[in-house]
Short mmCIF file of C-alpha atoms in Angstrom, two decimals:
data_model
loop_
_atom_site.label_atom_id
_atom_site.label_comp_id
_atom_site.label_asym_id
_atom_site.label_seq_id
_atom_site.Cartn_x
_atom_site.Cartn_y
_atom_site.Cartn_z
CA MET N 49 -142.89 9.31 44.73
CA ARG N 50 -140.44 9.68 47.66
CA THR N 51 -138.62 13.06 47.60
CA PRO N 52 -135.24 12.72 47.74
CA HIS N 53 -133.78 14.05 50.99
CA ASN N 54 -131.78 17.24 50.63
CA GLU N 55 -128.64 17.03 52.52
CA SER N 56 -126.71 19.48 50.48
CA VAL N 57 -128.55 22.60 51.19
CA SER N 58 -125.76 24.06 53.48
CA SER N 59 -123.88 22.49 56.15
CA ALA N 60 -125.62 24.98 58.54
CA ILE N 61 -129.15 23.89 57.68
CA ALA N 62 -130.21 21.03 59.85
CA ASP N 63 -129.30 17.38 58.84
CA PRO N 64 -132.19 15.67 57.69
CA ALA N 65 -131.03 12.22 58.80
CA GLN N 66 -130.37 13.67 62.40
CA THR N 67 -133.97 15.19 62.33
CA ARG N 68 -135.62 11.97 61.04
CA GLN N 69 -134.10 9.99 63.80
CA ALA N 70 -135.27 12.46 66.51
CA ASP N 71 -138.77 12.78 64.85
CA LYS N 72 -139.04 8.86 64.84
CA ALA N 73 -138.09 8.79 68.34
CA SER N 74 -140.57 11.46 69.41
CA GLY N 75 -143.35 9.88 67.49
CA SER N 76 -143.82 13.22 65.40
CA GLU N 77 -143.59 11.65 61.87
CA ARG N 78 -146.67 11.92 59.55
CA ARG N 79 -147.54 9.75 56.62
CA CYS N 80 -147.84 11.24 53.01
CA VAL N 81 -151.44 10.55 51.76
CA LEU N 82 -149.98 10.08 48.08
CA SER N 83 -147.10 7.89 48.55
CA GLY N 84 -147.93 6.16 51.87
CA GLU N 85 -144.39 6.90 53.29
CA SER N 86 -143.73 8.61 56.57
CA TYR N 87 -141.54 11.66 57.17
CA PRO N 88 -140.93 14.09 59.99
CA ARG N 89 -143.81 16.32 59.90
CA GLU N 90 -141.48 19.26 59.45
CA GLU N 91 -140.62 18.06 56.14
CA LEU N 92 -144.11 17.60 55.06
CA ILE N 93 -146.95 20.11 53.90
CA ARG N 94 -150.37 19.80 55.69
CA LEU N 95 -153.45 20.38 53.73
CA ALA N 96 -156.73 21.22 55.68
CA VAL N 97 -160.37 21.91 54.77
CA SER N 98 -161.95 25.18 54.97
CA PRO N 99 -165.54 25.71 56.15
CA THR N 100 -166.78 25.51 52.58
CA GLY N 101 -165.16 22.38 52.06
CA GLU N 102 -162.24 23.62 49.94
CA VAL N 103 -158.79 21.83 50.40
CA LEU N 104 -155.98 24.34 51.04
CA PRO N 105 -152.54 24.46 51.88
CA ASP N 106 -151.80 24.91 55.81
CA PRO N 107 -147.86 24.98 55.95
CA GLY N 108 -147.75 26.20 59.40
CA ALA N 109 -150.07 23.24 60.58
CA LYS N 110 -152.40 25.49 62.56
CA ALA N 111 -155.54 25.21 61.12
CA PRO N 112 -158.33 23.36 63.13
CA GLY N 113 -159.63 20.03 62.12
CA ARG N 114 -158.31 16.74 60.39
CA GLY N 115 -155.27 17.36 58.19
CA ALA N 116 -153.84 15.53 55.27
CA TRP N 117 -150.00 15.49 54.96
CA ILE N 118 -148.11 15.27 51.42
CA ALA N 119 -144.50 15.38 50.57
CA PRO N 120 -143.05 18.52 48.99
CA ASN N 121 -142.91 17.30 45.47
CA ARG N 122 -144.73 19.56 42.76
CA GLY N 123 -144.49 17.06 40.20
CA ALA N 124 -146.04 14.11 42.29
CA LEU N 125 -148.78 16.37 43.21
CA GLU N 126 -149.51 17.65 39.93
CA THR N 127 -149.61 13.90 38.81
CA ALA N 128 -151.92 13.03 41.55
CA ILE N 129 -154.26 15.86 40.59
CA ALA N 130 -154.22 14.69 36.85
CA ASP N 131 -154.87 11.08 37.50
CA GLY N 132 -157.42 11.43 40.38
CA HIS N 133 -155.23 9.91 42.82
CA LEU N 134 -155.23 13.20 45.09
CA LYS N 135 -158.99 13.17 45.13
CA ARG N 136 -159.17 9.45 46.33
CA ALA N 137 -156.53 10.05 48.98
CA LEU N 138 -158.14 13.23 50.43
CA MET N 139 -161.56 11.42 50.37
CA ARG N 140 -160.08 8.91 52.73
CA ALA N 141 -158.08 11.37 54.91
CA PHE N 142 -160.96 13.60 55.34
CA LYS N 143 -163.54 10.88 55.63
CA GLY N 144 -165.45 12.52 52.68
CA GLY N 145 -165.25 16.09 54.02
CA PRO N 146 -167.35 18.26 56.29
CA GLU N 147 -170.76 16.94 56.90
CA GLY N 148 -173.17 17.86 54.05
CA ILE N 149 -170.27 19.90 52.14
CA ALA N 150 -168.56 18.37 49.10
CA LEU N 151 -164.82 18.20 49.32
CA SER N 152 -162.96 20.30 46.48
CA TYR N 153 -159.84 21.55 45.51
CA SER N 154 -158.75 24.05 42.66
CA ASP N 155 -156.53 22.79 39.69
CA GLN N 156 -154.33 25.66 40.95
CA LEU N 157 -153.36 23.88 44.30
CA PRO N 158 -149.76 23.18 43.25
CA GLN N 159 -149.29 26.82 42.75
CA GLN N 160 -151.29 27.60 46.10
CA VAL N 161 -148.85 25.35 47.85
CA ALA N 162 -145.79 27.14 46.26
CA ASP N 163 -147.12 30.62 47.20
CA ALA N 164 -147.78 29.40 50.72
CA LEU N 165 -144.47 27.91 51.15
CA THR N 166 -142.79 31.05 49.94
CA ARG N 167 -144.95 33.16 52.28
CA THR N 168 -143.71 30.72 54.88
CA VAL N 169 -140.13 31.49 54.30
CA LEU N 170 -140.55 35.23 54.10
CA ASP N 171 -142.61 35.27 57.32
CA ARG N 172 -139.91 33.36 59.10
CA LEU N 173 -137.27 35.81 57.88
CA GLY N 174 -139.34 38.60 59.21
CA LEU N 175 -139.84 37.09 62.58
CA GLU N 176 -136.22 36.38 63.00
CA LEU N 177 -135.19 39.87 61.89
CA ARG N 178 -137.48 41.09 64.73
CA GLY N 179 -135.82 38.66 67.19
CA GLY N 180 -132.56 39.97 66.25
CA ASN N 181 -131.46 37.11 64.50
CA ILE N 182 -130.85 38.48 60.99
CA VAL N 183 -127.63 40.36 59.87
CA LEU N 184 -128.06 42.58 56.77
CA GLY N 185 -125.40 44.44 54.75
CA SER N 186 -122.56 43.16 53.13
CA ALA N 187 -119.96 44.70 55.28
CA ARG N 188 -121.62 43.68 58.61
CA ILE N 189 -122.54 40.12 57.37
CA GLU N 190 -118.67 39.94 56.18
CA GLU N 191 -117.19 41.02 59.55
CA GLN N 192 -119.51 38.77 61.45
CA ALA N 193 -118.95 35.86 58.96
CA ARG N 194 -115.23 36.03 59.50
CA THR N 195 -115.48 35.87 63.26
CA GLY N 196 -117.67 32.75 63.37
CA ARG N 197 -120.92 34.58 64.11
CA ILE N 198 -123.04 33.62 61.05
CA ALA N 199 -124.64 30.19 61.24
CA LEU N 200 -126.50 30.42 57.94
CA LEU N 201 -125.57 32.46 55.04
CA LEU N 202 -128.05 33.25 52.18
CA HIS N 203 -128.11 35.08 48.92
CA ALA N 204 -131.00 36.41 46.71
CA SER N 205 -131.62 34.64 43.33
CA ASP N 206 -130.39 37.80 41.53
CA SER N 207 -127.26 38.34 43.42
CA SER N 208 -124.01 38.66 41.60
CA GLU N 209 -121.57 35.87 41.63
CA ASP N 210 -118.71 38.23 42.73
CA GLY N 211 -120.81 39.41 45.78
CA ARG N 212 -121.47 35.75 46.66
CA LYS N 213 -117.91 34.72 46.38
CA LYS N 214 -116.73 37.26 48.87
CA LEU N 215 -119.10 36.53 51.44
CA ASP N 216 -118.82 32.69 50.87
CA GLN N 217 -114.99 33.12 51.66
CA ALA N 218 -115.57 35.32 54.72
CA TRP N 219 -117.98 32.50 55.97
CA ARG N 220 -115.56 29.55 55.30
CA VAL N 221 -112.68 31.46 57.31
CA GLY N 222 -115.20 32.06 60.28
CA THR N 223 -116.30 28.44 60.29
CA ASP N 224 -112.81 27.00 59.82
CA ALA N 225 -113.91 25.47 56.38
CA GLU N 226 -111.46 26.81 54.10
CA GLY N 227 -110.65 24.78 51.27
CA SER N 228 -114.24 22.98 51.75
CA GLY N 229 -115.88 24.73 48.90
CA MET N 230 -118.57 25.57 51.44
CA ARG N 231 -120.90 28.11 49.99
CA GLY N 232 -123.94 30.07 51.10
CA THR N 233 -127.61 29.07 50.01
CA VAL N 234 -128.96 30.93 46.96
CA LEU N 235 -132.63 31.32 47.58
CA PRO N 236 -135.41 30.70 45.08
CA LEU N 237 -136.39 34.52 45.97
CA ASP N 238 -135.09 37.67 44.44
CA ARG N 239 -134.11 40.78 46.16
CA ASP N 240 -137.38 42.49 45.63
CA ALA N 241 -139.25 39.60 47.62
CA LEU N 242 -136.49 39.83 50.20
CA SER N 243 -136.66 43.76 50.50
CA VAL N 244 -140.41 43.73 50.86
CA ALA N 245 -140.56 40.98 53.45
CA LEU N 246 -137.82 42.55 55.59
CA GLY N 247 -138.97 46.28 55.18
CA ARG N 248 -135.50 47.16 53.90
CA GLU N 249 -134.20 48.41 50.64
CA ASN N 250 -132.04 46.27 48.47
CA VAL N 251 -131.64 43.11 50.45
CA VAL N 252 -129.24 41.05 48.40
CA HIS N 253 -127.39 39.04 51.22
CA LEU N 254 -128.45 37.95 54.67
CA GLY N 255 -126.90 36.17 57.37
CA VAL N 256 -128.64 34.23 60.21
CA SER N 257 -126.86 34.78 63.57
CA GLY N 258 -125.42 31.88 65.56
CA VAL N 259 -122.67 29.27 65.57
CA ASN N 260 -122.37 26.85 62.78
CA ASP N 261 -121.04 23.93 64.59
CA GLY N 262 -122.81 21.01 62.99
CA ARG N 263 -123.95 19.66 66.70
CA ARG N 264 -127.22 20.82 67.31
CA ALA N 265 -129.59 18.17 68.67
CA ASN N 266 -132.58 20.21 68.07
CA PRO N 267 -132.10 22.33 64.91
CA ALA N 268 -135.79 23.72 65.45
CA ALA N 269 -134.48 25.53 68.54
CA THR N 270 -131.97 27.73 66.55
CA ALA N 271 -133.03 30.43 64.06
CA SER N 272 -130.65 28.97 61.48
CA GLY N 273 -132.54 25.64 62.01
CA ARG N 274 -135.89 27.48 61.75
CA VAL N 275 -135.01 29.31 58.44
CA GLY N 276 -133.23 26.43 57.04
CA GLN N 277 -136.19 24.00 57.32
CA ALA N 278 -138.57 26.39 55.68
CA ILE N 279 -136.10 27.01 52.72
CA ILE N 280 -135.59 23.34 52.42
CA ARG N 281 -139.36 22.53 52.23
CA LEU N 282 -139.87 25.28 49.50
CA SER N 283 -136.80 24.32 47.42
CA ARG N 284 -137.83 20.75 47.27
CA PHE N 285 -141.42 21.69 46.46
CA LEU N 286 -140.09 23.60 43.73
CA GLY N 287 -137.99 20.66 42.43
CA SER N 288 -134.35 21.59 43.04
CA ASP N 289 -131.93 21.88 45.64
CA PRO N 290 -130.76 25.33 46.55
CA PRO N 291 -127.79 26.30 44.54
CA HIS N 292 -124.69 26.77 46.64
#
């Protein structure tokens, strides 16, 4: 049931092996209640209990009270719902639920998780835009990519291959990666979703500012690390590596 670690999302996205070592050292790992295996908490999805006893996704890990953690694997979650393993695991994790309230969850929990992870990615992009860390517009992205100022290059799911190739090539030039085949990440989100989230028209490509030098000790401290981690978690839950 262990979710394979995605180390090929992009050379700009945090190296999972490096993240796991840092999290193990800091004690910030959590155990998946379905598989029993431990992961850095940033790779997992937290489930929390509402005041009415309903188990809901809490991807930001901000809800009060006890939480249960699951690996981002939609197939495993659906199987656990079908065979009753999730119910048993949650009863143990939440000690039976709030006092006097029966623990429950919807059959649509997998879709609720997918929707919550999608919102997390879009919200993160919006926050980074307001922080001045997002570059929009193909011409501007290309110029900054060629001069090494783009740490993470992202494309909408419905972007054209020609448009991606042009920006990918500029990005390789700026990161001294010509001939490597390195490409930007194709998101599991289309241009409409990106445009609404960023409050701009026709967002097809976007760059995350920074330097892609592969030596960040704490990727969560960088814009590309924060965005990249959110993308990895969503893509893993949906069951595929983001196309390059």
